[in-house]
Coordinates of C-alpha atoms in Angstrom, one line a residue:
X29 CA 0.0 0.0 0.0
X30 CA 1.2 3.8 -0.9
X31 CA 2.3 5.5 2.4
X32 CA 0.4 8.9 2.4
X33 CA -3.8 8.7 1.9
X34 CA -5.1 11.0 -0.9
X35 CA -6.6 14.1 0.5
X36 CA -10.3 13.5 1.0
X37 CA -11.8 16.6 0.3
X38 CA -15.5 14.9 1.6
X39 CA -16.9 17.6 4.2
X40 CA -18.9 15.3 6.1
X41 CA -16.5 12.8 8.5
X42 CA -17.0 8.9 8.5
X43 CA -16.6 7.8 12.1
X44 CA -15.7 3.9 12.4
X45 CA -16.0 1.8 15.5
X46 CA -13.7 -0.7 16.6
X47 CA -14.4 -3.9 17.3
X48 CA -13.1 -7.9 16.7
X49 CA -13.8 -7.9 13.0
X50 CA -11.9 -4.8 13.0
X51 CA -8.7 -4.6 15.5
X52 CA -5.7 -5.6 13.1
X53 CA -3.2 -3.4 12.0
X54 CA -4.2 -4.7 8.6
X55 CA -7.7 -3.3 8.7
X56 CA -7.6 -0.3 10.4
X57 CA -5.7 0.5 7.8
X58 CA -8.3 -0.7 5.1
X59 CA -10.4 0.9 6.4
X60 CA -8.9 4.5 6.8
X61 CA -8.5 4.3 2.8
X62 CA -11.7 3.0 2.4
X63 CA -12.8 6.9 4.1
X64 CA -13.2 6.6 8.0
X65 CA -12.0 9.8 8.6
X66 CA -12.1 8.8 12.7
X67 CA -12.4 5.7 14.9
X68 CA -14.3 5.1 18.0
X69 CA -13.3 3.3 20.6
X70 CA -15.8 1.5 22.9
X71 CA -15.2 1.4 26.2
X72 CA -18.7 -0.7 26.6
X73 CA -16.6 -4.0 25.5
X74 CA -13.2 -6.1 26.4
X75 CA -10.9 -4.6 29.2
X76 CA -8.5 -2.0 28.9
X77 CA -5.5 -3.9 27.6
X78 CA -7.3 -5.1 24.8
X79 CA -7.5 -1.0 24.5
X80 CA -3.9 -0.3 24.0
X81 CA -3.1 -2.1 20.6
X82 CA -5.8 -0.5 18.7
X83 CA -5.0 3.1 20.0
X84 CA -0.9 2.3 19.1
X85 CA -2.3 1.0 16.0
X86 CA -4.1 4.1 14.8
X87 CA -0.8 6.1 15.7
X88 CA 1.1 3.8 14.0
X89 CA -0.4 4.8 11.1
X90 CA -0.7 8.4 11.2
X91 CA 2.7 8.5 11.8
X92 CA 3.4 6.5 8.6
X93 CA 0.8 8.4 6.4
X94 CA 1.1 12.0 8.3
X95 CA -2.6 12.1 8.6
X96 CA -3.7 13.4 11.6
X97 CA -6.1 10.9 12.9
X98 CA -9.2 10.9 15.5
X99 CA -9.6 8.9 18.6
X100 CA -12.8 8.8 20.3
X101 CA -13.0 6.6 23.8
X102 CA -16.9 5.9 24.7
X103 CA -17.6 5.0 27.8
X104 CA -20.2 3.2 28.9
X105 CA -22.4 5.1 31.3
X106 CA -24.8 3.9 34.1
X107 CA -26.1 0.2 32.9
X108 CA -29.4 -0.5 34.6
X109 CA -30.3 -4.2 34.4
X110 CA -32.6 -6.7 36.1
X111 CA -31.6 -9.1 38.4
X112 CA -31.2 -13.1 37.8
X113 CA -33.9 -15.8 37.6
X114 CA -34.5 -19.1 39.3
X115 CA -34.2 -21.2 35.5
X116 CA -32.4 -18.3 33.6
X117 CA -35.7 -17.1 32.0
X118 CA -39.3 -16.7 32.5
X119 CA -41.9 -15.3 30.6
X120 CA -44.0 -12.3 31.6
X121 CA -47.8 -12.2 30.3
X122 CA -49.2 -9.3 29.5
X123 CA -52.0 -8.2 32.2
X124 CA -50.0 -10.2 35.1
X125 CA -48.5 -7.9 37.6
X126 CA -44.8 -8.5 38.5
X127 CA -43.0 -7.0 41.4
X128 CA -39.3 -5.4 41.6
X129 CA -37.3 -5.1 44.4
X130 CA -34.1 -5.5 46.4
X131 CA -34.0 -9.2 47.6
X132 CA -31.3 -10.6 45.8
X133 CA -32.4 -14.1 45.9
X134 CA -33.0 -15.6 42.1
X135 CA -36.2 -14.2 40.7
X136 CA -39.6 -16.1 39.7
X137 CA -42.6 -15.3 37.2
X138 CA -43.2 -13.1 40.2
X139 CA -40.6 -10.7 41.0
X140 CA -36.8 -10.3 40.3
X141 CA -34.1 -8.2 41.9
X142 CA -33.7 -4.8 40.7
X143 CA -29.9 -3.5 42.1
X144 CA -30.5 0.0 41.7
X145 CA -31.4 2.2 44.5
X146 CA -31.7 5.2 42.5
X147 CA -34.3 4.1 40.5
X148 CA -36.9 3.7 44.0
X149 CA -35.6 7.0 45.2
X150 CA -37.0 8.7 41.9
X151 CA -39.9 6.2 40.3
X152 CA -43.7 7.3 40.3
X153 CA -46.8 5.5 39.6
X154 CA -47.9 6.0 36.1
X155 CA -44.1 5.2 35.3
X156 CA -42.7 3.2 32.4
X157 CA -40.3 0.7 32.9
X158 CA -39.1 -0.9 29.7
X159 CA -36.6 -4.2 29.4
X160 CA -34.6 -5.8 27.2
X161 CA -34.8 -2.8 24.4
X162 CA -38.5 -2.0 24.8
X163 CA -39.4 -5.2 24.0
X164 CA -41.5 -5.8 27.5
X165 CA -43.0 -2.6 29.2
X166 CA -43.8 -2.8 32.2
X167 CA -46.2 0.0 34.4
X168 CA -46.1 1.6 37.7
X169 CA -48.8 0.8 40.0
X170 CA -47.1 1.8 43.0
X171 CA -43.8 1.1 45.4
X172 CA -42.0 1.3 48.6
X173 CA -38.1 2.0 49.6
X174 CA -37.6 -1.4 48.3
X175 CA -40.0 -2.5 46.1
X176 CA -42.2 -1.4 43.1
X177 CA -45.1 -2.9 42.1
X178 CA -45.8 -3.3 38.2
X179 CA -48.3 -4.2 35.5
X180 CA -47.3 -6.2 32.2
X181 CA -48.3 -4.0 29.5
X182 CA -46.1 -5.8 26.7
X183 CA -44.9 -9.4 27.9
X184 CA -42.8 -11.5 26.8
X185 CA -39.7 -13.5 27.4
X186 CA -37.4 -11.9 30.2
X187 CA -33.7 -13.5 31.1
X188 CA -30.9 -12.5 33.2
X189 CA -29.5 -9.0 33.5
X190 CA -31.6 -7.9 30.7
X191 CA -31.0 -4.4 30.2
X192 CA -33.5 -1.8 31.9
X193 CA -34.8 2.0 30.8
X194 CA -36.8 4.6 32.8
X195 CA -38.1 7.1 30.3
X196 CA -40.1 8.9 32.3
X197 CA -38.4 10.4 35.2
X198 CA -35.0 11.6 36.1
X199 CA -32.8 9.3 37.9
X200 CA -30.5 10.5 40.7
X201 CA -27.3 9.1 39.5
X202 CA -24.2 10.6 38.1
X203 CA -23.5 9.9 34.4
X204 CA -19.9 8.6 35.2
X205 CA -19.9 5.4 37.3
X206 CA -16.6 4.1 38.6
X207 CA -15.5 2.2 35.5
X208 CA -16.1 5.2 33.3
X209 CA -13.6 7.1 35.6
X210 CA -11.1 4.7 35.5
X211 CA -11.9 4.4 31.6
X212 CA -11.7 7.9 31.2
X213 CA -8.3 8.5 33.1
X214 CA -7.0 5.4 31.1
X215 CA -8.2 7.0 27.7
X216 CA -7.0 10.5 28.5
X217 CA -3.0 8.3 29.4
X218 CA -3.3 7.0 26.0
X219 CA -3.5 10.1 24.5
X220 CA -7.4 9.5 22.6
X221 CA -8.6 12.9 21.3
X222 CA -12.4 13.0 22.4
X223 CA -14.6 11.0 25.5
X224 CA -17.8 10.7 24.2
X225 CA -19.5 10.9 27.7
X226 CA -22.9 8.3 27.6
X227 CA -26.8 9.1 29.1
X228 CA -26.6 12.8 29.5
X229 CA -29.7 14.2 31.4
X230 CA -28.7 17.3 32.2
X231 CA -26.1 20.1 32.0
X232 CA -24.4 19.1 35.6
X233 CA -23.6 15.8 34.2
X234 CA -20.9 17.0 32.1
X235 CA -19.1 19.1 34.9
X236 CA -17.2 15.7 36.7
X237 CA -16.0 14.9 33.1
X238 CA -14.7 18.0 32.5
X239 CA -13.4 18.1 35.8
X240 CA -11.4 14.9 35.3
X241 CA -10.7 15.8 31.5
X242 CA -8.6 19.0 32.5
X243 CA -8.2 20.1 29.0
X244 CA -6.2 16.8 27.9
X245 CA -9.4 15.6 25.5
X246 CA -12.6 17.3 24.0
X247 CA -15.7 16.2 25.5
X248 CA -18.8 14.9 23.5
X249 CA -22.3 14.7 24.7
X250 CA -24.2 11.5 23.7
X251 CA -27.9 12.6 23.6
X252 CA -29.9 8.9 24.4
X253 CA -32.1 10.1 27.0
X254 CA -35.4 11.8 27.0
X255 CA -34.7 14.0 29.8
X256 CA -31.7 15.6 28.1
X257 CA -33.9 17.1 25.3
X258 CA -35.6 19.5 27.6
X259 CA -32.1 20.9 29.0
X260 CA -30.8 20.5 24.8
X261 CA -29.0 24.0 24.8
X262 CA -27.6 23.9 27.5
X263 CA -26.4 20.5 27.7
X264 CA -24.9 21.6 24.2
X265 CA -23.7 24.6 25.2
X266 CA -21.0 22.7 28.0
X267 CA -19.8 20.5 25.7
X268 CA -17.3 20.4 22.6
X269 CA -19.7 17.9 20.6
X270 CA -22.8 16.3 20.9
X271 CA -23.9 12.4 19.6
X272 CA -27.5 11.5 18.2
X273 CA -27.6 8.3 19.9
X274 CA -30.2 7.2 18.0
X275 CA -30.4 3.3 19.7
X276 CA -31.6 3.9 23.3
X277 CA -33.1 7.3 22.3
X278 CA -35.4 5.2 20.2
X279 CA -36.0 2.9 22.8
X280 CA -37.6 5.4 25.2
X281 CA -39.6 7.4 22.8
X282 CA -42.0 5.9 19.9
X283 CA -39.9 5.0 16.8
X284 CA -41.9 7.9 15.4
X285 CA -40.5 10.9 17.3
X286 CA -36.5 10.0 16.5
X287 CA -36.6 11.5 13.2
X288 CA -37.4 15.2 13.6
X289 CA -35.6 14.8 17.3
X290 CA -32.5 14.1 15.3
X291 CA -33.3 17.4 13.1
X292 CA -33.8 19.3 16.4
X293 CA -30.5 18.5 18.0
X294 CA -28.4 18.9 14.6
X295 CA -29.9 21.9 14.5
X296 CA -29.2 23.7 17.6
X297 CA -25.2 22.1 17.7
X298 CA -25.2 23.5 14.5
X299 CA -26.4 27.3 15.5
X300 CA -24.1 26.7 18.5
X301 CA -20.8 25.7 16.3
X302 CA -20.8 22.3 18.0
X303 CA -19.7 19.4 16.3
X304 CA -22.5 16.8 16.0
X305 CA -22.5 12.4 15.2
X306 CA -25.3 11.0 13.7
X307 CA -25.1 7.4 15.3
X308 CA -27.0 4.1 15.7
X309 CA -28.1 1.6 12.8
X310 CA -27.3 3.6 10.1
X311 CA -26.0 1.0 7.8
X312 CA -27.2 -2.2 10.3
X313 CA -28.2 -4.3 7.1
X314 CA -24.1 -4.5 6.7
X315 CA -23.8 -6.0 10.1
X316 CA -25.0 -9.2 7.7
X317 CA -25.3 -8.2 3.7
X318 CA -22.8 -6.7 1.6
X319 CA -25.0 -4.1 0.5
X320 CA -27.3 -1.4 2.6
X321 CA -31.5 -1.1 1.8
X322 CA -32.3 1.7 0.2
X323 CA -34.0 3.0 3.2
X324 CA -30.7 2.7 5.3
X325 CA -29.0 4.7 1.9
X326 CA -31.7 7.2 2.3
X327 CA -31.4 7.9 6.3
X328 CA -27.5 8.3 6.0
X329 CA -28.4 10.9 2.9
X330 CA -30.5 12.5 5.2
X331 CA -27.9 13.2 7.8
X332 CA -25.4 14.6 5.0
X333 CA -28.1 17.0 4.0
X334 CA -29.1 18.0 7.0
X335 CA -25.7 19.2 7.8
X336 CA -24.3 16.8 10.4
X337 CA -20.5 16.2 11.2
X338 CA -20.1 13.1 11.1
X339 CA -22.1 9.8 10.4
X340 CA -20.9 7.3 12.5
X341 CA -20.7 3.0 12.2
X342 CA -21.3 1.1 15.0
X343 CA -21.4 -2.8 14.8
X344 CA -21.3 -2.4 11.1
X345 CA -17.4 -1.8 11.4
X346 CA -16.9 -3.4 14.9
X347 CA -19.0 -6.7 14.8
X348 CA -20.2 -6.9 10.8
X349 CA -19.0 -9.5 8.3
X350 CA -18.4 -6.6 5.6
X351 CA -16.5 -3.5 7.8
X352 CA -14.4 -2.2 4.9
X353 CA -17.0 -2.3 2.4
X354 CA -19.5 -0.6 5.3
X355 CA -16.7 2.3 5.5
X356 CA -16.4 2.4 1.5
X357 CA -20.4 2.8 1.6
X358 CA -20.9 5.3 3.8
X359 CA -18.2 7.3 1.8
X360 CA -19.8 6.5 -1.7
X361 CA -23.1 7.7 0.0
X362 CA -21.5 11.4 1.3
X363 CA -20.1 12.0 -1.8
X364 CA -23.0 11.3 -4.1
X365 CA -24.9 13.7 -1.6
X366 CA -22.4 16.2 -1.5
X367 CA -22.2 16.7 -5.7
X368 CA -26.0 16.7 -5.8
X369 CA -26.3 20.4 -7.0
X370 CA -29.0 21.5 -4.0
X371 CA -26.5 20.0 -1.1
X372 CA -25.7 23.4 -0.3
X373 CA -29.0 24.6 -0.4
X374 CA -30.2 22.2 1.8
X375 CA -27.0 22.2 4.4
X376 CA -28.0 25.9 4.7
X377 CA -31.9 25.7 5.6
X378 CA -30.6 25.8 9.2
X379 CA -30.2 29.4 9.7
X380 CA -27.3 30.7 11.4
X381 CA -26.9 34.0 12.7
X382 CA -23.0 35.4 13.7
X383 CA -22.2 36.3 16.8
X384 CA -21.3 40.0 17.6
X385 CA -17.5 39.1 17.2
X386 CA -14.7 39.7 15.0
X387 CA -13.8 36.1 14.7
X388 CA -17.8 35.6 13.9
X389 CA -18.1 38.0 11.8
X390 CA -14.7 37.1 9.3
X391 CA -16.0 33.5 9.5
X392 CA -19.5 34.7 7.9
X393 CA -17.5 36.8 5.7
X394 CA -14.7 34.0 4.7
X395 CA -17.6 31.8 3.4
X396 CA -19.2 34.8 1.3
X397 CA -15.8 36.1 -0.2
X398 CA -14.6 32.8 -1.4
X399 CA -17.8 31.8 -3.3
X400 CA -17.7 35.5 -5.3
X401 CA -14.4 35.3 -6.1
X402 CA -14.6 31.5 -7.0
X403 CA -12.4 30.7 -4.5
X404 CA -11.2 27.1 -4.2
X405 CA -10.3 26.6 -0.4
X406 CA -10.8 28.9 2.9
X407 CA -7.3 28.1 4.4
X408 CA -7.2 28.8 8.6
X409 CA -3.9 28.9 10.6
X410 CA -5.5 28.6 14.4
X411 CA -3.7 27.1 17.4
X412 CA -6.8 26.1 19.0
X413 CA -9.2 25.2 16.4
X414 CA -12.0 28.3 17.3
X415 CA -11.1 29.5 13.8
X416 CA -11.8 26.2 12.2
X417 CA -14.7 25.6 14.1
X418 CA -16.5 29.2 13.2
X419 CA -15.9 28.8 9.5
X420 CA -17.1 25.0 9.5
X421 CA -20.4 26.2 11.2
X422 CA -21.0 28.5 8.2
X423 CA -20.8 25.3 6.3
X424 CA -18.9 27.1 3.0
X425 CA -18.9 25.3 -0.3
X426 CA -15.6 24.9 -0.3
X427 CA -13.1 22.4 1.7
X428 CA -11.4 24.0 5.0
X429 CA -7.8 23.6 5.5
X430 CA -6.4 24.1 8.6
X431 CA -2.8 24.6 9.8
X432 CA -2.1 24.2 13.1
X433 CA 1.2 23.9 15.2
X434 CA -0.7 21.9 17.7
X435 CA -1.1 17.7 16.8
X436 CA -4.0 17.6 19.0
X437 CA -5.8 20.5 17.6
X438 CA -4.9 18.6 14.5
X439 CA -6.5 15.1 15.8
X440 CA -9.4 16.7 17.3
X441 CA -11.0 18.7 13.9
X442 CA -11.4 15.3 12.5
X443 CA -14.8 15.5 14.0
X444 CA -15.7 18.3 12.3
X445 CA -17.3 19.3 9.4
X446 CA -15.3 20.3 6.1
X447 CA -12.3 20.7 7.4
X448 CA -8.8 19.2 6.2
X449 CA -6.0 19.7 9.2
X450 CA -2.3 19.7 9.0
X451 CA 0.0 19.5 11.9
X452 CA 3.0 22.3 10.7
X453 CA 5.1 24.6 12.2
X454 CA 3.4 28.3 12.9
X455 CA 4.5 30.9 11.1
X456 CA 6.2 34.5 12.3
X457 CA 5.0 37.3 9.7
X458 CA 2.1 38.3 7.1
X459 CA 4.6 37.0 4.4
X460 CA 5.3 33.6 5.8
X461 CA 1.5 33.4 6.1
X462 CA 0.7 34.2 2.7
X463 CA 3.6 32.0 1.1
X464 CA 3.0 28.8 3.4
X465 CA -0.6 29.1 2.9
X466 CA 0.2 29.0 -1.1
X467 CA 2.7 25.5 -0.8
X468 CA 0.1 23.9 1.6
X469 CA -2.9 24.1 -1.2
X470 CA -0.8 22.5 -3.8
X471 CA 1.2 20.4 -1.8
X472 CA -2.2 18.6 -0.4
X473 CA -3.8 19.2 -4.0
X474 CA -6.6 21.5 -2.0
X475 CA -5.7 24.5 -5.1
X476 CA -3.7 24.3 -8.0
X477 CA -1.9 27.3 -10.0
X478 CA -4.0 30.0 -10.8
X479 CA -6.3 29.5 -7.9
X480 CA -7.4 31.9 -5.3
X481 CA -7.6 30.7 -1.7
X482 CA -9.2 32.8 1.1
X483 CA -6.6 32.9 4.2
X484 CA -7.8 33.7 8.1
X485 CA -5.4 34.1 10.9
X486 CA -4.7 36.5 13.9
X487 CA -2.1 39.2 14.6
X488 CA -0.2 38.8 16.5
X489 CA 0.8 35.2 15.6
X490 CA 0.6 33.1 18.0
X491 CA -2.1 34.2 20.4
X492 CA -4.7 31.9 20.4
X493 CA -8.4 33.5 20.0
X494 CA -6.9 36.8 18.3
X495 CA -8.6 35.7 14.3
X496 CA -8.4 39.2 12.8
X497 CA -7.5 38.8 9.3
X498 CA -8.8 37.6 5.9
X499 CA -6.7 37.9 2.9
X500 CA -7.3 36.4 -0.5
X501 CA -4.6 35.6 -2.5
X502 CA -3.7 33.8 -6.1
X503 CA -1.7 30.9 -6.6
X504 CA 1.0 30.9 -9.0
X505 CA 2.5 27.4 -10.1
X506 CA 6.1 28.0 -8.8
X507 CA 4.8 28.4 -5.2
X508 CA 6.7 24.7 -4.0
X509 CA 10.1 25.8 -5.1
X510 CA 12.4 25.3 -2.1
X511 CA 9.5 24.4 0.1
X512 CA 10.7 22.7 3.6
X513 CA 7.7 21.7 6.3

């Protein structure tokens, strides 16, 4: 295989998870060329160690391509499950009533242990209660400090630890149990580039993370619960990124209401400048088939249109029989979307207004300036990424590249829309910025001779946050001679 990947000027980012049918060397790899722009990391499955080699792995390869590459670690989150049985299984008939509480003797047709105090402290008759995926729903009819008393509204077949959701209240319980801390402190040593933090229900949730984060990762907000959509702007406001979670969020609301929920929170991370995964089943036919339905084709379109930042495989690239070809799909997908002549149209029904900033207001004008003068690139020199990120929320027609002194600036913009990033040195003067601006376009075939580019930085170099100018400039053809790094 050729060392370097061609420049994938796609503005929409493939994120891939890991898993057994995808933790050699040999298919990472595969499946970087076949367009995952990122890889996800679940922290859900295996221990730690098994971690380590797919981290080093994705390294290895950066360093041999020069890519910069993005890590995200998920963690798990608070698991709610049932209890054992006597037998393994029973079966639950719809009508019967069936009892929960804290006796952790093996469970009957009658009752099984539930090991979660939180859930007594905050339950209320009426309640849903909802195992094994929503398959059996069970209601509240009442319930003491240790037990809760239920009605079968959807039965069926119930067996050990089954999983557990409460949709209807808010549970007491932080959204970092003890393994995600030690999971998160483990991710952050290896040097991963986002912690996508799990079951978010409110805007205090996110302040331990950050706490324990200190700066070394970005922090995304994985939206799954229904509670978090009343708190949505704020919860998006105190984080770096936000996740559709599309699986359990679908499991707590009718199938129905995912669809324009999805619109709703792409929208406001979008008007926020937040970077925002579509995730969950987007290609789940691939777990199986080598080829997607056509209504699987037409949800992923949907998220490229609507303007989201990345699309994201789950067990289609961890677990499936076809990962590479799931990878290779979800690219062929974006970039059919993406040359439809209304894509930009449609990426910009979601109106965005600038805030009352310089930076704002160069990012705004950035994105009008290069599509009057034609302009083949917008081209950011930023330390922290806030430049990057205010031009990719005006969602421009043209690709983004970014130059950054920082490798994990580099690593994190791989989440985000349009951009290209290139770990180089900074530069000192107007001159430098103009010339190494020039030899970056060709050199990763972003322009080519005769080509304007639109350039933003801030003076003084060097000082983060200080975006203050936008230049345009022309490529000439000559612009590589004696070029260094």
């Amino acid at each position: 295989m050729s060392k370097t990947i061609a420049p994938r000027l796609r503005k929409v980012r493939v994120l891939a998870t890991l898993g057994p049918a995808s933790s050699t060397a040999e298919m990472i790899e595969r499946l970087a060329r076949a367009g995952a722009d990122a890889f996800r990391v679940n922290m859900s499955h295996g221990d730690q160690a098994s971690k380590i080699p797919l981290i080093e792995t994705i390294r290895a390869l950066e360093k041999r391509t020069g890519r910069p590459t993005t890590i995200l670690a998920d963690l798990q989150g608070p698991k709610l499950r049932v209890g054992r049985f006597d037998g393994g299984k029973v079966q639950l008939v719809t009508g019967q009533r069936f009892t929960l509480d804290r006796d952790a003797t093996p469970g009957t047709v009658e009752r099984v242990e539930l090991p979660h105090r939180e859930i007594f402290e905050a339950i209320e008759p009426g309640a849903r209660l909802l195992l094994d995926d929503g398959k059996l729903v069970l209601r509240v009819l009442e319930h003491e400090a240790h037990r809760i008393e239920t009605q079968v509204e959807v039965g069926g077949p119930l067996s050990n630890n089954k999983g557990l959701n409460v949709p209807d209240v808010i549970l007491p319980m932080a959204a970092l149990t003890e393994k995600d801390v030690s999971d998160l402190h483990f991710a952050l040593d290896q040097g991963v580039d986002w912690i996508a933090l799990s079951f978010v229900q409110r805007p205090d949730d996110l302040a331990d993370a950050r706490r324990l984060i200190q700066g070394r990762a970005a922090l995304l907000a994985k939206i799954e619960k229904p509670a978090a959509l009343d708190r949505l702007e704020e919860i998006v406001e105190q984080c770096d990124g936000v996740m559709v979670a599309r699986g359990d969020l679908g499991v707590e609301l009718p199938p129905q209401s995912v669809p324009p929920l999805q619109k709703r929170i792409v929208e406001v991370a979008r008007r926020q400048g937040r970077p925002v995964v579509v995730a969950t089943q987007m290609l789940e036919s691939m777990i199986t088939a080598p080829t997607p339905t056509r209504a699987e084709v037409s949800d992923v379109a949907t998220a490229v249109y609507d303007g989201a930042d990345a699309i994201m495989l789950s067990a289609e690239s961890a677990a499936g029989a076809w990962p590479t070809e799931s990878v290779a799909m979800m690219n062929a997908i974006s970039e059919a979307v993406e040359a439809d002549p209304m894509h930009g149209e449609r990426v910009h029904f979601t109106i965005l207004r600038p805030d009352p900033t310089t930076a704002d207001a160069l990012a705004e004008a950035a994105k009008n300036i290069a599509n009057t003068v034609s302009a083949k690139a917008i081209i950011c020199f930023t330390t922290s990424g806030s430049t990057a990120r205010r031009v990719a929320r005006e969602r421009p027609g043209v690709p983004i590249l970014v130059l950054t002194p920082k490798m994990e600036t580099a690593r994190r913009l791989g989440l985000l829309w349009g951009t290209y990033a290139v770990h180089t040195r900074d530069v000192e003067s107007f001159e430098e910025m103009v010339a190494k601006a020039k030899r970056m376009a060709l050199r990763h075939q972003i322009a080519g001779a005769g080509d304007r580019v639109v350039v933003m930085a801030g003076v003084p170099f060097r000082t983060p946050g200080s975006t203050n100018v936008l230049h345009v400039v022309r490529i000439i053809g000559d612009e590589l001679k004696g070029y260094g790094h």
